[in-house]
Amino acid sequence: MLINLSEQHSLVSNWMSEIRDVSTQNDRMRFRRNLERLGEVAAYEISKTLAWKEEEVTTPLGVSICKVLAQQPVLATILRAGLPLHQGLLNYFDRADNAFITAYRKHHRDGTFEISLDYVTSPELDGRILILADPMLATGASLVKTLQRLNGEGKPSEIHVVCAIASTVGIEYLKRNEPQVKIWCGAIDEELTAKSYIVPGLGDAGDLAFGMKLQN
Ligand code: URA
């Protein structure tokens, strides 16, 4: 399942336009907040697909039968670029458990790179709803590697991936390797550069949110 959250015109398309635009990107707070807002909308849309249970709630005047989430999800993200999107999801799924992973591109002299995963902290995932946030679904390699690593913590009952921009190549790679995953994105772009950056994309999401880093 693939859902493009800006397919129907909404505020999501405005936020997507701002995070792509070189003239507004230099406002880091706005860049982070737009990713956070996208995470909030994605959380709301995902919540419509999740199971609910009925609960008796005591009000000052009586008892109300309310619908509440049957189960809290686990929100996971890949440091550091995923943090604003993750925060948006957490603003809405405010009782969720959380998992964090570090993944980075380890570049080789010949221009190729491999994905290196270092730090992984996660609750038990068996039977849980896993929502993994990564702003840029480029090749899909880091997402697939992350999901395979998280599988070591148990088999989730359902997996949602939330990203700002997804490339068509990345979507196909993710579908091929993790067919059960539901993808929620803010936009879909067709191209990747030789260095696997999304075109037109937005540039480096981690640098735009948090500043330039030393190259590794
Ligand atoms: N990561 C980014 O930050 N940007 C891309 O275009 C691809 C991966």
PDB file of N, CA and C in Angstrom, residues 41-98:
ATOM      1  N   VAL A  41       0.310  14.879  10.566  1.00  0.00           N
ATOM      2  CA  VAL A  41      -0.762  14.497   9.625  1.00  0.00           C
ATOM      3  C   VAL A  41      -0.682  13.000   9.302  1.00  0.00           C
ATOM      4  N   ALA A  42       0.538  12.495   9.121  1.00  0.00           N
ATOM      5  CA  ALA A  42       0.688  11.054   8.837  1.00  0.00           C
ATOM      6  C   ALA A  42       0.143  10.244  10.011  1.00  0.00           C
ATOM      7  N   ALA A  43       0.434  10.686  11.246  1.00  0.00           N
ATOM      8  CA  ALA A  43      -0.066   9.964  12.429  1.00  0.00           C
ATOM      9  C   ALA A  43      -1.595   9.933  12.417  1.00  0.00           C
ATOM     10  N   TYR A  44      -2.187  11.064  12.089  1.00  0.00           N
ATOM     11  CA  TYR A  44      -3.653  11.149  12.063  1.00  0.00           C
ATOM     12  C   TYR A  44      -4.222  10.199  11.000  1.00  0.00           C
ATOM     13  N   GLU A  45      -3.604  10.208   9.805  1.00  0.00           N
ATOM     14  CA  GLU A  45      -4.103   9.341   8.715  1.00  0.00           C
ATOM     15  C   GLU A  45      -3.889   7.867   9.066  1.00  0.00           C
ATOM     16  N   ILE A  46      -2.720   7.527   9.618  1.00  0.00           N
ATOM     17  CA  ILE A  46      -2.455   6.132   9.993  1.00  0.00           C
ATOM     18  C   ILE A  46      -3.446   5.693  11.068  1.00  0.00           C
ATOM     19  N   SER A  47      -3.745   6.606  12.003  1.00  0.00           N
ATOM     20  CA  SER A  47      -4.631   6.228  13.120  1.00  0.00           C
ATOM     21  C   SER A  47      -5.997   5.762  12.620  1.00  0.00           C
ATOM     22  N   LYS A  48      -6.426   6.275  11.448  1.00  0.00           N
ATOM     23  CA  LYS A  48      -7.732   5.870  10.904  1.00  0.00           C
ATOM     24  C   LYS A  48      -7.733   4.397  10.498  1.00  0.00           C
ATOM     25  N   THR A  49      -6.532   3.836  10.251  1.00  0.00           N
ATOM     26  CA  THR A  49      -6.451   2.446   9.784  1.00  0.00           C
ATOM     27  C   THR A  49      -6.219   1.466  10.943  1.00  0.00           C
ATOM     28  N   LEU A  50      -5.996   1.972  12.151  1.00  0.00           N
ATOM     29  CA  LEU A  50      -5.642   1.092  13.272  1.00  0.00           C
ATOM     30  C   LEU A  50      -6.880   0.593  14.013  1.00  0.00           C
ATOM     31  N   ALA A  51      -6.698  -0.518  14.723  1.00  0.00           N
ATOM     32  CA  ALA A  51      -7.815  -1.106  15.471  1.00  0.00           C
ATOM     33  C   ALA A  51      -8.133  -0.279  16.720  1.00  0.00           C
ATOM     34  N   TRP A  52      -9.429  -0.201  17.022  1.00  0.00           N
ATOM     35  CA  TRP A  52      -9.906   0.530  18.202  1.00  0.00           C
ATOM     36  C   TRP A  52     -10.613  -0.433  19.143  1.00  0.00           C
ATOM     37  N   LYS A  53     -10.725  -0.062  20.396  1.00  0.00           N
ATOM     38  CA  LYS A  53     -11.574  -0.819  21.330  1.00  0.00           C
ATOM     39  C   LYS A  53     -12.467   0.190  22.042  1.00  0.00           C
ATOM     40  N   GLU A  54     -13.564  -0.314  22.585  1.00  0.00           N
ATOM     41  CA  GLU A  54     -14.460   0.585  23.325  1.00  0.00           C
ATOM     42  C   GLU A  54     -14.109   0.543  24.795  1.00  0.00           C
ATOM     43  N   GLU A  55     -14.195   1.728  25.411  1.00  0.00           N
ATOM     44  CA  GLU A  55     -13.847   1.815  26.819  1.00  0.00           C
ATOM     45  C   GLU A  55     -14.899   2.669  27.525  1.00  0.00           C
ATOM     46  N   GLU A  56     -15.246   2.285  28.750  1.00  0.00           N
ATOM     47  CA  GLU A  56     -16.183   3.110  29.538  1.00  0.00           C
ATOM     48  C   GLU A  56     -15.391   4.201  30.215  1.00  0.00           C
ATOM     49  N   VAL A  57     -15.757   5.442  29.957  1.00  0.00           N
ATOM     50  CA  VAL A  57     -15.045   6.573  30.559  1.00  0.00           C
ATOM     51  C   VAL A  57     -16.006   7.317  31.473  1.00  0.00           C
ATOM     52  N   THR A  58     -15.560   7.538  32.705  1.00  0.00           N
ATOM     53  CA  THR A  58     -16.402   8.248  33.680  1.00  0.00           C
ATOM     54  C   THR A  58     -16.194   9.744  33.520  1.00  0.00           C
ATOM     55  N   THR A  59     -17.266  10.446  33.225  1.00  0.00           N
ATOM     56  CA  THR A  59     -17.223  11.916  33.147  1.00  0.00           C
ATOM     57  C   THR A  59     -17.796  12.461  34.465  1.00  0.00           C
ATOM     58  N   PRO A  60     -17.715  13.749  34.720  1.00  0.00           N
ATOM     59  CA  PRO A  60     -18.318  14.273  35.960  1.00  0.00           C
ATOM     60  C   PRO A  60     -19.827  14.031  36.021  1.00  0.00           C
ATOM     61  N   LEU A  61     -20.459  13.784  34.830  1.00  0.00           N
ATOM     62  CA  LEU A  61     -21.930  13.650  34.803  1.00  0.00           C
ATOM     63  C   LEU A  61     -22.441  12.257  34.477  1.00  0.00           C
ATOM     64  N   GLY A  62     -21.557  11.343  34.171  1.00  0.00           N
ATOM     65  CA  GLY A  62     -22.034  10.001  33.817  1.00  0.00           C
ATOM     66  C   GLY A  62     -20.932   9.164  33.223  1.00  0.00           C
ATOM     67  N   VAL A  63     -21.354   8.221  32.371  1.00  0.00           N
ATOM     68  CA  VAL A  63     -20.386   7.318  31.744  1.00  0.00           C
ATOM     69  C   VAL A  63     -20.526   7.432  30.242  1.00  0.00           C
ATOM     70  N   SER A  64     -19.398   7.563  29.563  1.00  0.00           N
ATOM     71  CA  SER A  64     -19.423   7.640  28.099  1.00  0.00           C
ATOM     72  C   SER A  64     -18.665   6.448  27.536  1.00  0.00           C
ATOM     73  N   ILE A  65     -19.239   5.831  26.491  1.00  0.00           N
ATOM     74  CA  ILE A  65     -18.523   4.733  25.821  1.00  0.00           C
ATOM     75  C   ILE A  65     -17.647   5.384  24.756  1.00  0.00           C
ATOM     76  N   CYS A  66     -16.347   5.289  24.920  1.00  0.00           N
ATOM     77  CA  CYS A  66     -15.409   5.955  24.002  1.00  0.00           C
ATOM     78  C   CYS A  66     -14.616   4.930  23.222  1.00  0.00           C
ATOM     79  N   LYS A  67     -14.215   5.333  22.016  1.00  0.00           N
ATOM     80  CA  LYS A  67     -13.328   4.479  21.220  1.00  0.00           C
ATOM     81  C   LYS A  67     -11.890   4.922  21.482  1.00  0.00           C
ATOM     82  N   VAL A  68     -11.025   3.983  21.804  1.00  0.00           N
ATOM     83  CA  VAL A  68      -9.606   4.319  22.005  1.00  0.00           C
ATOM     84  C   VAL A  68      -8.756   3.306  21.229  1.00  0.00           C
ATOM     85  N   LEU A  69      -7.518   3.665  20.959  1.00  0.00           N
ATOM     86  CA  LEU A  69      -6.627   2.751  20.241  1.00  0.00           C
ATOM     87  C   LEU A  69      -6.541   1.420  20.978  1.00  0.00           C
ATOM     88  N   ALA A  70      -6.679   0.317  20.240  1.00  0.00           N
ATOM     89  CA  ALA A  70      -6.606  -1.004  20.868  1.00  0.00           C
ATOM     90  C   ALA A  70      -5.196  -1.271  21.372  1.00  0.00           C
ATOM     91  N   GLN A  71      -4.226  -0.653  20.709  1.00  0.00           N
ATOM     92  CA  GLN A  71      -2.833  -0.926  21.050  1.00  0.00           C
ATOM     93  C   GLN A  71      -1.975   0.293  20.710  1.00  0.00           C
ATOM     94  N   GLN A  72      -1.056   0.629  21.560  1.00  0.00           N
ATOM     95  CA  GLN A  72      -0.155   1.741  21.246  1.00  0.00           C
ATOM     96  C   GLN A  72       0.926   1.264  20.265  1.00  0.00           C
ATOM     97  N   PRO A  73       1.276   2.102  19.274  1.00  0.00           N
ATOM     98  CA  PRO A  73       2.323   1.690  18.341  1.00  0.00           C
ATOM     99  C   PRO A  73       3.725   1.882  18.915  1.00  0.00           C
ATOM    100  N   VAL A  74       4.699   1.352  18.191  1.00  0.00           N
ATOM    101  CA  VAL A  74       6.104   1.664  18.467  1.00  0.00           C
ATOM    102  C   VAL A  74       6.559   2.584  17.344  1.00  0.00           C
ATOM    103  N   LEU A  75       7.062   3.757  17.702  1.00  0.00           N
ATOM    104  CA  LEU A  75       7.577   4.703  16.710  1.00  0.00           C
ATOM    105  C   LEU A  75       9.085   4.530  16.632  1.00  0.00           C
ATOM    106  N   ALA A  76       9.583   4.346  15.423  1.00  0.00           N
ATOM    107  CA  ALA A  76      11.035   4.153  15.252  1.00  0.00           C
ATOM    108  C   ALA A  76      11.551   5.184  14.276  1.00  0.00           C
ATOM    109  N   THR A  77      12.793   5.611  14.481  1.00  0.00           N
ATOM    110  CA  THR A  77      13.383   6.473  13.463  1.00  0.00           C
ATOM    111  C   THR A  77      14.873   6.262  13.337  1.00  0.00           C
ATOM    112  N   ILE A  78      15.378   6.758  12.209  1.00  0.00           N
ATOM    113  CA  ILE A  78      16.799   6.627  11.912  1.00  0.00           C
ATOM    114  C   ILE A  78      17.441   7.990  12.176  1.00  0.00           C
ATOM    115  N   LEU A  79      18.430   8.004  13.068  1.00  0.00           N
ATOM    116  CA  LEU A  79      19.108   9.258  13.406  1.00  0.00           C
ATOM    117  C   LEU A  79      20.024   9.664  12.269  1.00  0.00           C
ATOM    118  N   ARG A  80      20.193  10.995  12.084  1.00  0.00           N
ATOM    119  CA  ARG A  80      19.568  12.048  12.833  1.00  0.00           C
ATOM    120  C   ARG A  80      18.410  12.668  12.074  1.00  0.00           C
ATOM    121  N   ALA A  81      18.385  12.456  10.718  1.00  0.00           N
ATOM    122  CA  ALA A  81      17.436  13.174   9.867  1.00  0.00           C
ATOM    123  C   ALA A  81      15.976  12.881  10.218  1.00  0.00           C
ATOM    124  N   GLY A  82      15.725  11.688  10.805  1.00  0.00           N
ATOM    125  CA  GLY A  82      14.343  11.292  11.066  1.00  0.00           C
ATOM    126  C   GLY A  82      13.720  11.959  12.279  1.00  0.00           C
ATOM    127  N   LEU A  83      14.529  12.671  13.083  1.00  0.00           N
ATOM    128  CA  LEU A  83      14.013  13.173  14.367  1.00  0.00           C
ATOM    129  C   LEU A  83      12.795  14.100  14.258  1.00  0.00           C
ATOM    130  N   PRO A  84      12.774  15.104  13.345  1.00  0.00           N
ATOM    131  CA  PRO A  84      11.589  15.977  13.299  1.00  0.00           C
ATOM    132  C   PRO A  84      10.302  15.228  12.899  1.00  0.00           C
ATOM    133  N   LEU A  85      10.421  14.321  11.927  1.00  0.00           N
ATOM    134  CA  LEU A  85       9.257  13.532  11.493  1.00  0.00           C
ATOM    135  C   LEU A  85       8.780  12.648  12.652  1.00  0.00           C
ATOM    136  N   HIS A  86       9.746  12.052  13.348  1.00  0.00           N
ATOM    137  CA  HIS A  86       9.444  11.216  14.514  1.00  0.00           C
ATOM    138  C   HIS A  86       8.715  12.032  15.588  1.00  0.00           C
ATOM    139  N   GLN A  87       9.205  13.257  15.828  1.00  0.00           N
ATOM    140  CA  GLN A  87       8.577  14.107  16.855  1.00  0.00           C
ATOM    141  C   GLN A  87       7.122  14.391  16.500  1.00  0.00           C
ATOM    142  N   GLY A  88       6.863  14.609  15.196  1.00  0.00           N
ATOM    143  CA  GLY A  88       5.489  14.857  14.754  1.00  0.00           C
ATOM    144  C   GLY A  88       4.598  13.649  15.035  1.00  0.00           C
ATOM    145  N   LEU A  89       5.102  12.458  14.724  1.00  0.00           N
ATOM    146  CA  LEU A  89       4.320  11.242  14.994  1.00  0.00           C
ATOM    147  C   LEU A  89       4.073  11.097  16.492  1.00  0.00           C
ATOM    148  N   LEU A  90       5.109  11.417  17.280  1.00  0.00           N
ATOM    149  CA  LEU A  90       5.008  11.273  18.734  1.00  0.00           C
ATOM    150  C   LEU A  90       4.073  12.323  19.350  1.00  0.00           C
ATOM    151  N   ASN A  91       3.970  13.497  18.713  1.00  0.00           N
ATOM    152  CA  ASN A  91       3.031  14.510  19.209  1.00  0.00           C
ATOM    153  C   ASN A  91       1.609  13.951  19.228  1.00  0.00           C
ATOM    154  N   TYR A  92       1.289  13.138  18.210  1.00  0.00           N
ATOM    155  CA  TYR A  92      -0.072  12.596  18.125  1.00  0.00           C
ATOM    156  C   TYR A  92      -0.203  11.233  18.806  1.00  0.00           C
ATOM    157  N   PHE A  93       0.745  10.314  18.513  1.00  0.00           N
ATOM    158  CA  PHE A  93       0.739   9.018  19.225  1.00  0.00           C
ATOM    159  C   PHE A  93       1.533   9.242  20.519  1.00  0.00           C
ATOM    160  N   ASP A  94       0.925  10.014  21.426  1.00  0.00           N
ATOM    161  CA  ASP A  94       1.726  10.525  22.549  1.00  0.00           C
ATOM    162  C   ASP A  94       1.939   9.517  23.670  1.00  0.00           C
ATOM    163  N   ARG A  95       1.417   8.298  23.515  1.00  0.00           N
ATOM    164  CA  ARG A  95       1.683   7.241  24.502  1.00  0.00           C
ATOM    165  C   ARG A  95       2.496   6.111  23.874  1.00  0.00           C
ATOM    166  N   ALA A  96       3.066   6.374  22.701  1.00  0.00           N
ATOM    167  CA  ALA A  96       3.778   5.311  21.975  1.00  0.00           C
ATOM    168  C   ALA A  96       5.092   4.953  22.651  1.00  0.00           C
ATOM    169  N   ASP A  97       5.557   3.718  22.386  1.00  0.00           N
ATOM    170  CA  ASP A  97       6.937   3.347  22.726  1.00  0.00           C
ATOM    171  C   ASP A  97       7.819   3.790  21.562  1.00  0.00           C
ATOM    172  N   ASN A  98       9.114   3.822  21.775  1.00  0.00           N
ATOM    173  CA  ASN A  98      10.015   4.376  20.756  1.00  0.00           C
ATOM    174  C   ASN A  98      11.255   3.519  20.542  1.00  0.00           C
TER     175      ASN A  98
END
